[in-house]
Coordinates of N, CA and C in Angstrom, one line a residue:
M846 N -201.8 143.9 -84.2 CA -200.8 144.7 -84.4 C -200.6 145.9 -83.5
C847 N -199.7 146.5 -83.9 CA -199.3 148.1 -82.9 C -198.8 149.0 -84.4
G848 N -199.7 150.1 -84.6 CA -199.4 150.5 -85.4 C -199.4 152.3 -85.1
R849 N -200.0 152.4 -84.2 CA -199.7 153.7 -83.4 C -199.8 153.9 -82.0
F850 N -199.1 154.7 -81.3 CA -199.3 154.8 -79.9 C -198.9 156.0 -79.3
V851 N -199.2 155.9 -77.9 CA -199.1 157.2 -77.1 C -197.8 157.0 -76.1
V852 N -197.0 158.3 -76.1 CA -196.1 158.5 -74.9 C -196.4 159.5 -74.4
G853 N -197.4 160.0 -73.2 CA -198.0 160.9 -72.9 C -197.1 161.5 -72.1
S854 N -195.9 161.0 -71.3 CA -195.0 161.8 -70.6 C -193.6 161.7 -70.8
S855 N -192.5 162.2 -70.2 CA -191.3 162.7 -70.5 C -190.7 161.2 -70.0
G856 N -189.7 160.9 -71.1 CA -189.1 159.7 -71.0 C -188.3 159.5 -69.7
S857 N -187.5 160.7 -69.2 CA -187.1 160.4 -68.1 C -187.5 160.4 -66.7
E858 N -188.8 160.2 -66.9 CA -189.4 159.7 -65.7 C -189.8 158.3 -65.2
L859 N -189.2 157.7 -66.2 CA -188.9 156.1 -66.6 C -187.4 155.9 -65.8
V860 N -186.8 156.6 -65.5 CA -185.5 156.1 -65.1 C -185.4 155.4 -63.8
G861 N -186.6 155.8 -62.6 CA -186.6 155.1 -61.4 C -187.3 153.5 -61.6
V862 N -188.2 153.5 -62.4 CA -189.0 152.7 -62.7 C -188.4 151.4 -63.5
L863 N -187.6 151.8 -64.2 CA -186.9 150.6 -64.9 C -185.3 150.8 -64.7
R864 N -184.9 151.4 -63.8 CA -183.8 151.4 -63.0 C -182.5 151.8 -64.2
V865 N -182.7 152.7 -65.0 CA -181.9 153.4 -66.0 C -180.8 153.8 -65.7
D866 N -179.5 153.7 -66.2 CA -178.2 154.4 -65.7 C -177.9 155.6 -66.6
V867 N -178.2 155.6 -67.7 CA -177.9 156.7 -68.6 C -178.9 157.0 -69.2
V868 N -179.2 158.2 -69.6 CA -180.3 159.0 -70.3 C -179.7 160.0 -71.5
G869 N -180.4 159.3 -72.8 CA -179.6 160.1 -73.9 C -180.0 161.4 -73.8
D870 N -179.4 162.7 -74.7 CA -179.7 164.1 -74.3 C -180.4 164.4 -75.5
D871 N -181.0 163.5 -76.4 CA -181.9 164.0 -77.4 C -183.3 163.4 -77.4
L872 N -184.0 162.9 -76.3 CA -185.1 162.5 -76.2 C -186.1 162.9 -76.7
P873 N -187.2 162.5 -77.4 CA -188.0 163.0 -78.1 C -189.3 163.3 -77.0
Q874 N -189.9 164.4 -77.6 CA -191.0 165.2 -76.8 C -192.4 163.8 -76.9
P875 N -193.1 164.2 -75.5 CA -194.5 163.2 -75.3 C -195.0 163.7 -76.7
S876 N -196.0 162.4 -77.3 CA -196.6 162.5 -78.3 C -198.1 161.5 -78.3
F877 N -198.8 162.0 -78.8 CA -200.2 161.1 -78.6 C -200.6 160.7 -79.9
N878 N -199.9 160.4 -81.0 CA -200.1 160.0 -82.3 C -198.9 159.4 -83.0
I879 N -197.8 158.8 -82.0 CA -196.6 158.1 -82.5 C -196.9 157.2 -84.0
A880 N -196.3 157.8 -84.9 CA -196.5 156.7 -86.2 C -195.0 156.2 -86.8
P881 N -195.1 155.1 -87.4 CA -193.9 154.3 -88.0 C -193.0 155.5 -88.6
T882 N -191.5 155.4 -88.1 CA -190.5 155.9 -88.7 C -190.3 157.2 -87.5
D883 N -191.2 157.6 -86.7 CA -191.2 158.5 -85.7 C -189.9 158.0 -84.8
R884 N -189.3 159.1 -83.9 CA -188.5 158.7 -82.9 C -189.0 158.6 -81.6
V885 N -188.5 158.0 -80.8 CA -189.2 157.3 -79.7 C -188.0 156.9 -78.6
A886 N -188.5 157.0 -77.5 CA -187.7 156.6 -76.2 C -187.7 155.1 -75.9
I887 N -186.5 154.4 -76.3 CA -186.4 153.0 -75.7 C -185.6 152.6 -74.6
V888 N -185.8 151.5 -74.0 CA -184.7 151.4 -72.7 C -184.0 150.1 -73.4
L889 N -182.7 149.8 -73.3 CA -181.9 148.5 -73.9 C -180.6 148.5 -72.7
D890 N -180.3 147.5 -72.7 CA -178.8 147.0 -71.9 C -177.6 146.9 -72.6
S891 N -177.0 147.9 -72.8 CA -175.7 147.8 -73.6 C -174.6 147.0 -73.1
A892 N -174.1 145.8 -73.9 CA -173.0 145.0 -73.5 C -171.8 145.4 -73.4
K893 N -171.7 146.6 -73.8 CA -170.1 146.8 -73.8 C -169.7 147.3 -72.7
T894 N -170.3 147.1 -71.4 CA -169.8 147.2 -70.3 C -170.0 146.0 -69.1
E895 N -169.4 146.2 -68.4 CA -169.8 144.9 -67.4 C -170.0 145.5 -65.9
P896 N -170.9 145.2 -65.3 CA -172.1 144.7 -66.0 C -173.0 145.9 -67.0
P897 N -173.9 145.3 -67.9 CA -174.3 146.2 -68.9 C -174.8 147.4 -68.5
T898 N -174.5 148.3 -69.4 CA -175.3 149.6 -68.8 C -176.8 149.8 -69.2
R899 N -177.8 150.0 -68.3 CA -179.1 150.2 -68.6 C -179.4 151.8 -69.2
R900 N -179.5 151.9 -70.8 CA -179.7 153.1 -71.3 C -181.3 153.6 -71.6
L901 N -181.6 155.0 -71.5 CA -183.0 155.3 -72.3 C -182.2 156.1 -73.2
E902 N -182.9 155.8 -74.6 CA -182.1 156.3 -76.1 C -183.2 156.5 -76.7
A903 N -183.2 157.5 -77.5 CA -184.3 157.9 -78.7 C -183.9 157.0 -80.0
A904 N -184.8 156.5 -80.5 CA -184.8 155.5 -81.8 C -186.0 155.6 -82.4
R905 N -185.4 154.9 -83.9 CA -186.5 155.5 -84.9 C -187.5 153.9 -84.8
W906 N -188.5 154.0 -85.0 CA -189.4 153.2 -85.1 C -189.6 152.4 -86.5
G907 N -189.3 151.1 -86.2 CA -189.1 150.5 -87.7 C -187.7 149.9 -87.7
L908 N -187.5 148.7 -87.6 CA -186.3 147.7 -87.4 C -185.4 147.8 -88.9
I909 N -184.0 148.6 -88.7 CA -183.1 148.4 -89.7 C -182.1 147.7 -89.3
P910 N -182.1 146.5 -90.0 CA -180.9 145.7 -89.7 C -179.6 146.1 -90.2
G911 N -178.4 145.7 -89.7 CA -177.2 145.9 -90.2 C -176.8 146.0 -91.5
W912 N -177.6 144.8 -92.0 CA -177.2 144.7 -93.7 C -178.0 145.3 -94.6
A913 N -179.0 146.3 -94.2 CA -179.7 146.9 -95.0 C -179.1 147.9 -95.9
K914 N -179.5 148.1 -97.0 CA -178.7 149.1 -98.1 C -179.1 150.7 -97.6
D915 N -180.5 150.8 -96.9 CA -181.0 152.1 -96.6 C -181.8 151.9 -95.6
V916 N -182.4 152.9 -95.3 CA -183.2 153.2 -93.8 C -184.7 152.6 -94.5
G917 N -185.2 152.6 -95.5 CA -186.4 152.4 -96.0 C -187.3 150.9 -95.6
I918 N -186.1 150.0 -95.3 CA -186.7 148.5 -95.0 C -187.4 148.7 -93.5
G919 N -187.2 149.9 -93.0 CA -187.6 150.0 -91.6 C -189.1 150.1 -91.2
A920 N -189.5 150.8 -92.7 CA -191.4 151.0 -92.8 C -191.8 149.5 -92.5
K921 N -190.9 148.7 -93.2 CA -191.9 147.1 -93.3 C -191.9 146.6 -92.0
A922 N -191.0 147.0 -90.9 CA -190.5 146.4 -89.9 C -190.9 146.8 -88.4
I923 N -192.1 147.3 -88.5 CA -192.7 148.1 -87.0 C -193.0 147.0 -86.0
N924 N -193.4 146.3 -86.6 CA -193.7 145.1 -85.7 C -193.1 143.5 -86.1
A925 N -192.9 142.9 -85.1 CA -192.1 141.5 -85.3 C -193.2 140.2 -84.5
R926 N -193.9 139.3 -85.2 CA -194.6 138.3 -84.7 C -193.5 137.5 -83.8
A927 N -194.1 137.7 -82.3 CA -192.8 136.7 -81.6 C -192.8 135.5 -82.0
E928 N -193.9 134.6 -82.4 CA -194.1 133.3 -82.6 C -193.2 132.9 -83.8
E929 N -192.4 133.9 -84.5 CA -192.0 133.7 -85.9 C -190.4 134.3 -85.5
V930 N -190.0 135.3 -85.0 CA -188.8 136.2 -84.9 C -187.4 135.2 -84.8
E931 N -187.3 133.9 -84.1 CA -186.4 133.3 -84.3 C -186.0 132.4 -85.6
N932 N -187.0 132.5 -86.7 CA -186.4 132.1 -87.9 C -186.5 133.3 -88.7
K933 N -186.6 134.2 -88.5 CA -186.8 135.6 -89.3 C -185.2 136.2 -89.6
P934 N -184.4 135.9 -90.8 CA -183.3 136.8 -90.7 C -183.2 138.1 -90.2
M935 N -184.3 139.0 -90.5 CA -184.6 140.3 -89.9 C -184.6 140.6 -88.8
F936 N -185.1 139.5 -87.9 CA -184.9 139.6 -86.4 C -184.1 138.6 -85.6
R937 N -183.6 137.9 -86.3 CA -183.0 136.7 -85.5 C -181.8 137.2 -84.5
Q938 N -181.0 138.1 -85.2 CA -179.8 138.4 -84.3 C -180.3 139.3 -83.3
A939 N -180.9 140.3 -83.6 CA -181.6 141.1 -82.5 C -182.3 140.4 -81.0
L940 N -182.8 139.6 -81.6 CA -183.5 138.5 -80.4 C -182.6 138.0 -79.8
I941 N -181.4 137.5 -80.1 CA -180.4 136.7 -79.4 C -179.6 138.2 -78.3
A942 N -179.5 139.2 -78.7 CA -178.5 139.9 -78.0 C -178.8 141.5 -77.7
R943 N -180.0 142.0 -78.8 CA -180.6 143.2 -78.4 C -182.0 143.2 -78.4
R944 N -182.4 143.0 -77.5 CA -183.8 143.1 -76.9 C -184.1 144.4 -76.3
A945 N -185.1 145.2 -76.3 CA -185.7 146.4 -75.7 C -186.9 146.4 -74.9
I946 N -187.1 147.6 -74.3 CA -188.5 147.8 -74.1 C -188.6 149.0 -74.5
V947 N -189.9 149.3 -74.7 CA -190.6 150.3 -75.4 C -191.6 150.8 -74.5
P948 N -191.4 151.8 -73.8 CA -192.5 152.2 -72.9 C -193.6 153.1 -73.5
A949 N -194.7 153.2 -72.9 CA -195.8 153.9 -73.4 C -197.0 153.9 -72.5
S950 N -197.9 155.2 -72.9 CA -199.0 155.3 -72.1 C -200.2 154.3 -72.6
G951 N -200.1 154.3 -74.0 CA -201.1 153.3 -74.3 C -200.9 153.2 -75.7
Y952 N -201.9 152.6 -76.6 CA -201.9 152.4 -77.9 C -203.4 152.4 -78.7
Y953 N -203.4 152.8 -79.8 CA -204.6 152.5 -80.6 C -204.5 151.2 -81.5
E954 N -205.8 150.8 -81.7 CA -206.4 149.9 -82.5 C -207.4 150.1 -83.2
W955 N -207.6 149.4 -84.4 CA -208.8 149.6 -85.0 C -209.6 148.3 -85.2
K956 N -210.7 148.7 -84.8 CA -211.7 147.6 -85.0 C -212.6 147.7 -86.4
T957 N -212.9 146.6 -87.1 CA -213.2 146.5 -88.3 C -214.5 145.6 -88.3
E958 N -215.7 146.6 -88.5 CA -216.8 145.7 -88.9 C -217.8 146.6 -89.7
D959 N -218.1 145.5 -90.6 CA -218.9 145.7 -91.9 C -218.2 146.7 -92.8
G960 N -217.1 146.4 -93.0 CA -215.8 147.3 -93.6 C -215.7 148.8 -93.1
V961 N -216.2 149.0 -92.1 CA -215.8 150.4 -91.6 C -215.0 150.0 -90.2
K962 N -213.9 150.9 -90.2 CA -212.8 150.9 -89.0 C -213.2 152.1 -88.1
T963 N -213.1 151.3 -86.8 CA -213.2 152.2 -85.5 C -212.1 152.1 -84.9
P964 N -211.6 153.7 -84.5 CA -210.4 153.5 -83.4 C -210.6 153.2 -82.1
Y965 N -209.7 152.8 -81.3 CA -209.9 152.3 -79.9 C -208.5 152.9 -79.2
Y966 N -208.6 153.5 -78.0 CA -207.3 153.8 -77.2 C -207.5 152.3 -76.2
I967 N -206.2 151.9 -76.1 CA -206.1 150.9 -75.2 C -204.9 151.1 -74.2
H968 N -205.4 151.0 -72.7 CA -204.1 151.4 -71.8 C -204.4 151.1 -70.3
P969 N -203.3 150.7 -69.5 CA -203.8 150.4 -68.4 C -204.9 151.3 -67.5
A970 N -205.5 150.4 -66.9 CA -206.9 150.9 -66.1 C -205.9 152.0 -65.0
D971 N -204.7 151.6 -64.4 CA -204.2 152.6 -63.4 C -203.3 153.8 -63.9
D972 N -203.4 153.7 -65.1 CA -202.7 154.8 -65.9 C -200.9 154.9 -65.7
E973 N -200.5 153.6 -65.3 CA -199.2 153.3 -64.8 C -198.7 153.2 -66.6
P974 N -197.0 153.4 -66.6 CA -196.7 153.1 -67.9 C -196.8 151.5 -68.5
L975 N -197.3 151.6 -69.5 CA -197.4 150.1 -70.4 C -195.9 150.0 -71.3
F976 N -195.3 148.9 -70.9 CA -194.2 148.4 -71.6 C -194.4 147.2 -72.7
F977 N -193.9 147.7 -73.7 CA -194.0 146.8 -74.8 C -192.7 146.0 -75.1
A978 N -192.4 144.6 -75.1 CA -191.3 144.1 -75.4 C -190.7 144.6 -77.1
G979 N -189.4 144.5 -77.3 CA -189.0 145.0 -78.4 C -187.8 144.4 -79.0
L980 N -187.2 145.0 -80.2 CA -186.0 144.3 -80.3 C -185.3 145.7 -81.1
Y981 N -184.1 145.6 -81.0 CA -183.5 146.9 -81.4 C -181.9 146.6 -82.2
E982 N -182.0 147.5 -83.4 CA -180.4 147.5 -84.2 C -180.0 148.8 -84.3
W983 N -178.4 148.7 -84.4 CA -177.6 149.6 -85.1 C -177.7 149.5 -86.2
W984 N -177.7 150.5 -87.1 CA -177.7 150.7 -88.6 C -176.7 151.9 -89.1
K985 N -175.6 151.7 -89.9 CA -174.5 152.3 -90.1 C -174.5 153.1 -91.5
D986 N -175.3 154.2 -91.6 CA -175.4 154.8 -93.0 C -174.1 155.1 -93.9
P987 N -174.0 154.3 -94.9 CA -172.6 154.0 -95.8 C -172.4 155.7 -96.4
A988 N -173.3 156.4 -96.5 CA -173.4 157.7 -97.4 C -172.7 158.8 -96.6
K989 N -172.3 158.4 -95.2 CA -172.0 159.7 -94.4 C -170.5 159.5 -93.7
A990 N -169.8 160.3 -93.8 CA -168.6 160.3 -93.5 C -168.4 159.4 -91.8
A991 N -167.3 158.9 -92.1 CA -166.9 158.0 -90.7 C -166.9 158.6 -89.6
D992 N -166.6 160.1 -89.5 CA -166.5 160.7 -88.2 C -167.8 161.4 -87.8
D993 N -169.0 161.1 -88.5 CA -170.2 161.9 -88.5 C -171.2 161.2 -87.7
P994 N -171.2 161.5 -86.3 CA -172.1 161.1 -85.2 C -173.4 160.4 -85.6
S995 N -174.0 161.3 -86.8 CA -175.3 161.0 -87.1 C -175.5 159.8 -88.5
R996 N -174.1 159.3 -88.4 CA -174.0 158.1 -89.5 C -174.7 157.0 -88.7
W997 N -174.5 156.7 -87.3 CA -175.6 155.7 -87.2 C -176.8 155.7 -86.5
V998 N -178.0 154.9 -86.8 CA -179.4 155.1 -86.5 C -179.5 153.8 -85.8
L999 N -180.3 154.6 -84.6 CA -180.8 153.3 -83.6 C -182.1 153.2 -84.0
S1000 N -182.6 151.9 -84.3 CA -184.0 151.6 -84.7 C -184.5 150.5 -83.7
F1001 N -185.9 150.2 -83.8 CA -186.7 149.2 -83.3 C -187.9 148.8 -83.7
T1002 N -188.3 147.5 -83.4 CA -189.3 146.9 -83.7 C -190.3 146.8 -82.4
I1003 N -191.7 146.7 -82.4 CA -192.4 146.1 -81.3 C -192.9 144.8 -81.5
M1004 N -192.6 143.9 -80.6 CA -193.1 142.8 -81.1 C -194.7 142.5 -80.6
T1005 N -195.5 141.5 -81.4 CA -196.7 141.2 -81.1 C -197.2 139.9 -81.1
R1006 N -198.2 139.4 -80.4 CA -198.4 138.2 -80.4 C -200.1 138.1 -80.6
D1007 N -200.8 136.7 -80.6 CA -202.3 136.5 -80.5 C -202.8 137.4 -79.5
A1008 N -203.9 138.3 -79.9 CA -204.7 138.9 -79.1 C -205.3 137.7 -78.0
V1009 N -205.7 138.2 -76.7 CA -206.3 137.3 -76.0 C -207.3 138.3 -74.9
G1010 N -208.2 137.6 -74.6 CA -209.1 138.3 -73.5 C -210.1 139.2 -74.2
Q1011 N -210.5 140.5 -73.5 CA -211.1 141.4 -74.1 C -210.6 142.2 -75.5
L1012 N -209.0 142.2 -75.5 CA -208.4 142.6 -76.5 C -208.8 142.2 -77.8
G1013 N -208.9 140.4 -77.8 CA -209.4 139.9 -78.8 C -210.5 140.5 -79.5
S1014 N -211.5 141.2 -79.0 CA -212.6 141.6 -79.7 C -212.4 142.8 -80.5
I1015 N -211.2 143.4 -80.4 CA -210.7 144.8 -81.0 C -210.1 144.2 -82.3
H1016 N -209.0 143.3 -82.3 CA -208.2 143.1 -83.2 C -207.7 141.5 -82.7
D1017 N -206.9 141.0 -84.0 CA -206.6 139.5 -83.6 C -205.3 139.8 -83.0
R1018 N -204.3 140.6 -83.1 CA -202.9 140.7 -82.7 C -203.0 141.9 -81.4
M1019 N -202.0 141.8 -80.9 CA -201.7 142.6 -79.6 C -200.0 143.1 -79.6
P1020 N -199.8 144.0 -79.0 CA -198.3 144.0 -78.5 C -198.0 142.7 -77.4
L1021 N -196.8 142.6 -77.5 CA -196.2 141.5 -76.4 C -195.8 142.6 -75.0
F1022 N -197.0 142.3 -74.3 CA -196.4 143.4 -72.7 C -195.5 142.6 -71.8
I1023 N -194.8 143.6 -71.1 CA -193.8 143.0 -70.4 C -194.3 143.9 -69.0
D1024 N -194.2 143.1 -68.1 CA -194.3 143.8 -66.6 C -192.7 144.4 -66.3
A1025 N -192.9 145.5 -65.8 CA -192.0 145.9 -65.4 C -190.6 145.2 -64.4
D1026 N -191.4 144.6 -63.7 CA -190.4 143.4 -62.8 C -189.9 142.6 -63.3
Y1027 N -190.4 142.2 -65.1 CA -189.4 141.5 -65.6 C -188.4 141.7 -66.7
A1028 N -188.3 143.3 -66.6 CA -187.4 144.0 -67.4 C -185.8 143.3 -67.2
D1029 N -185.5 143.1 -66.0 CA -184.0 142.6 -66.0 C -183.9 141.7 -66.8
V1030 N -184.9 140.5 -66.5 CA -184.9 139.4 -67.6 C -184.9 139.5 -69.0
W1031 N -185.7 140.3 -69.6 CA -185.9 140.6 -70.9 C -184.6 141.2 -71.7
L1032 N -184.0 142.2 -70.8 CA -183.3 142.9 -71.5 C -181.8 142.4 -71.2
D1033 N -181.4 141.5 -70.3 CA -180.4 141.0 -70.2 C -179.4 140.4 -71.5
P1034 N -178.6 141.3 -71.9 CA -177.9 140.6 -73.4 C -176.9 139.4 -73.5
T1035 N -176.7 138.9 -72.1 CA -175.7 137.6 -71.9 C -176.8 136.3 -71.7
T1036 N -178.2 136.3 -71.9 CA -179.0 135.3 -71.8 C -178.8 134.5 -72.9
E1037 N -178.2 133.1 -72.7 CA -178.2 132.2 -73.6 C -179.4 131.5 -74.0
N1038 N -180.2 130.8 -73.3 CA -181.5 130.5 -74.0 C -182.4 131.0 -74.3
V1039 N -182.4 131.8 -75.5 CA -183.6 133.0 -75.9 C -184.9 132.3 -76.3
G1040 N -185.0 131.2 -76.8 CA -186.0 130.6 -76.9 C -186.6 130.1 -75.9
D1041 N -186.3 130.0 -74.6 CA -187.0 129.7 -73.4 C -187.5 131.1 -72.9
L1042 N -186.5 132.2 -73.1 CA -187.1 133.3 -72.8 C -188.1 134.0 -73.3
L1043 N -188.3 133.7 -74.5 CA -189.3 134.3 -75.3 C -190.5 133.3 -74.9
D1044 N -190.6 132.0 -74.9 CA -191.6 131.6 -74.6 C -192.1 132.0 -73.2
A1045 N -191.5 132.0 -72.3 CA -191.8 132.6 -70.9 C -192.4 134.0 -71.1
T1046 N -191.6 134.7 -71.8 CA -192.4 136.2 -72.0 C -193.5 136.1 -72.7
I1047 N -193.9 135.2 -73.7 CA -195.3 135.0 -74.4 C -196.0 134.6 -73.2
D1048 N -195.9 133.8 -72.7 CA -196.8 133.0 -71.7 C -197.3 133.9 -70.5
A1049 N -196.5 134.7 -70.0 CA -196.9 136.0 -69.1 C -197.5 137.1 -69.5
A1050 N -197.5 137.2 -70.7 CA -198.5 138.4 -71.6 C -199.4 138.5 -71.2
P1051 N -200.6 137.4 -71.3 CA -202.0 137.7 -70.8 C -202.3 137.8 -69.7
A1052 N -201.6 137.9 -68.7 CA -201.6 138.0 -67.4 C -201.8 139.7 -67.1
L1053 N -201.4 140.3 -67.9 CA -201.3 141.9 -68.0 C -202.8 142.3 -68.8
V1054 N -203.2 141.7 -69.7 CA -204.3 142.4 -70.3 C -205.8 142.5 -69.3
D1055 N -206.1 141.7 -68.3 CA -207.3 142.1 -67.3 C -207.0 143.4 -67.0
G1056 N -205.8 144.2 -66.9 CA -205.7 145.4 -66.3 C -205.8 146.5 -67.2
M1057 N -206.1 146.0 -68.4 CA -206.7 147.1 -69.7 C -208.1 147.8 -69.6
L1058 N -207.8 148.7 -70.3 CA -209.2 149.5 -70.6 C -209.4 149.8 -72.0
M1059 N -210.3 149.9 -72.5 CA -210.3 150.4 -74.2 C -211.4 151.2 -74.4
R1060 N -211.4 152.2 -75.0 CA -212.4 153.0 -75.2 C -212.2 153.8 -76.9
E1061 N -213.4 153.6 -77.6 CA -213.5 154.2 -78.6 C -212.9 155.9 -78.7
V1062 N -212.2 156.1 -79.7 CA -211.9 157.5 -79.7 C -212.1 158.0 -81.1
D1063 N -211.8 159.3 -81.4 CA -212.1 159.8 -82.7 C -211.3 159.6 -83.8
R1064 N -211.9 159.4 -84.7 CA -211.2 159.3 -86.2 C -209.8 159.9 -86.4
A1065 N -209.6 161.2 -85.9 CA -208.9 162.2 -86.3 C -207.4 161.6 -85.9
V1066 N -207.3 160.5 -84.9 CA -206.2 160.0 -84.8 C -205.6 158.9 -86.0
G1067 N -206.1 159.0 -87.3 CA -206.0 158.6 -88.4 C -205.1 159.1 -89.2
N1068 N -204.9 160.4 -88.9 CA -204.3 161.3 -89.6 C -202.7 161.4 -88.9
V1069 N -201.6 161.2 -89.3 CA -200.6 161.6 -88.4 C -200.1 163.2 -88.2
R1070 N -201.0 164.0 -88.8 CA -200.7 165.4 -88.6 C -201.6 165.7 -87.3
N1071 N -202.2 165.0 -87.1 CA -203.1 165.4 -85.7 C -202.4 164.8 -84.2
N1072 N -202.4 165.4 -83.3 CA -202.0 165.1 -82.3 C -202.2 165.9 -80.9
G1073 N -202.1 165.7 -79.7 CA -202.4 166.2 -78.6 C -203.3 165.1 -77.7
P1074 N -203.6 165.4 -76.4 CA -204.2 164.5 -75.4 C -205.8 164.6 -76.0
Q1075 N -206.5 165.3 -76.8 CA -207.9 165.3 -77.5 C -208.1 163.7 -78.1
L1076 N -207.1 163.4 -78.6 CA -206.8 162.1 -79.6 C -207.2 161.1 -78.5
I1077 N -207.1 161.0 -77.1 CA -207.2 159.8 -76.5 C -208.5 160.3 -75.4
A1078 N -209.4 161.2 -76.0 CA -210.5 161.7 -74.9 C -211.8 160.7 -75.3
P1079 N -212.3 160.4 -74.7 CA -213.7 159.8 -74.5 C -214.5 160.3 -75.8
L1080 N -215.3 159.6 -76.5 CA -216.1 160.1 -77.2 C -217.5 160.5 -76.6
S1081 N -218.2 161.8 -76.6 CA -219.3 162.2 -75.8 C -220.4 161.7 -76.5

């Protein structure tokens, strides 16, 4: 699974890497302890234009489907199991036309041994951005006025798959990684055969694991009130 992650740089730095057309004006600041319900910068292709417009937008972590009665449901949907999303009402429609990329510097995972949980920071060895496959939704708050811009909430989930290689020694799940060169394929909202797209994405992910490093870090990361680069520092 992925329950905490790091975005250590400004989202605007991704404009060139992912060929972003439009950058939102309210992007969140870098954070070393992103937790569920926090705001995060995600990349998506809006199908409202032809060709689709690639956008970097702030979104709430935890998918809120359009039919939800309130935002609370999002806390239960921070992750989506890649092998199940086609059959889950919560994620099915987003998989078809609302796929996203969630840029990160790295993420935390906890290894459990003899009942003791130890946090590890996992990140690319070359310190290049890490990209998670995600899904997004727009939710309309019925309690707010029709002309209130904050009535619309953009939310997302991070997709996961079985852990492979060295990452399997930490946890049995890992985020579904995407290579930057695959972004156009994954984000394209006009793709018709999403089943084949999903299978190809899952199959390609293990190739990115070899480029990951993992190190034990301080347990302070377990408290959402703690933040800063000291959280990812190696233990002395």
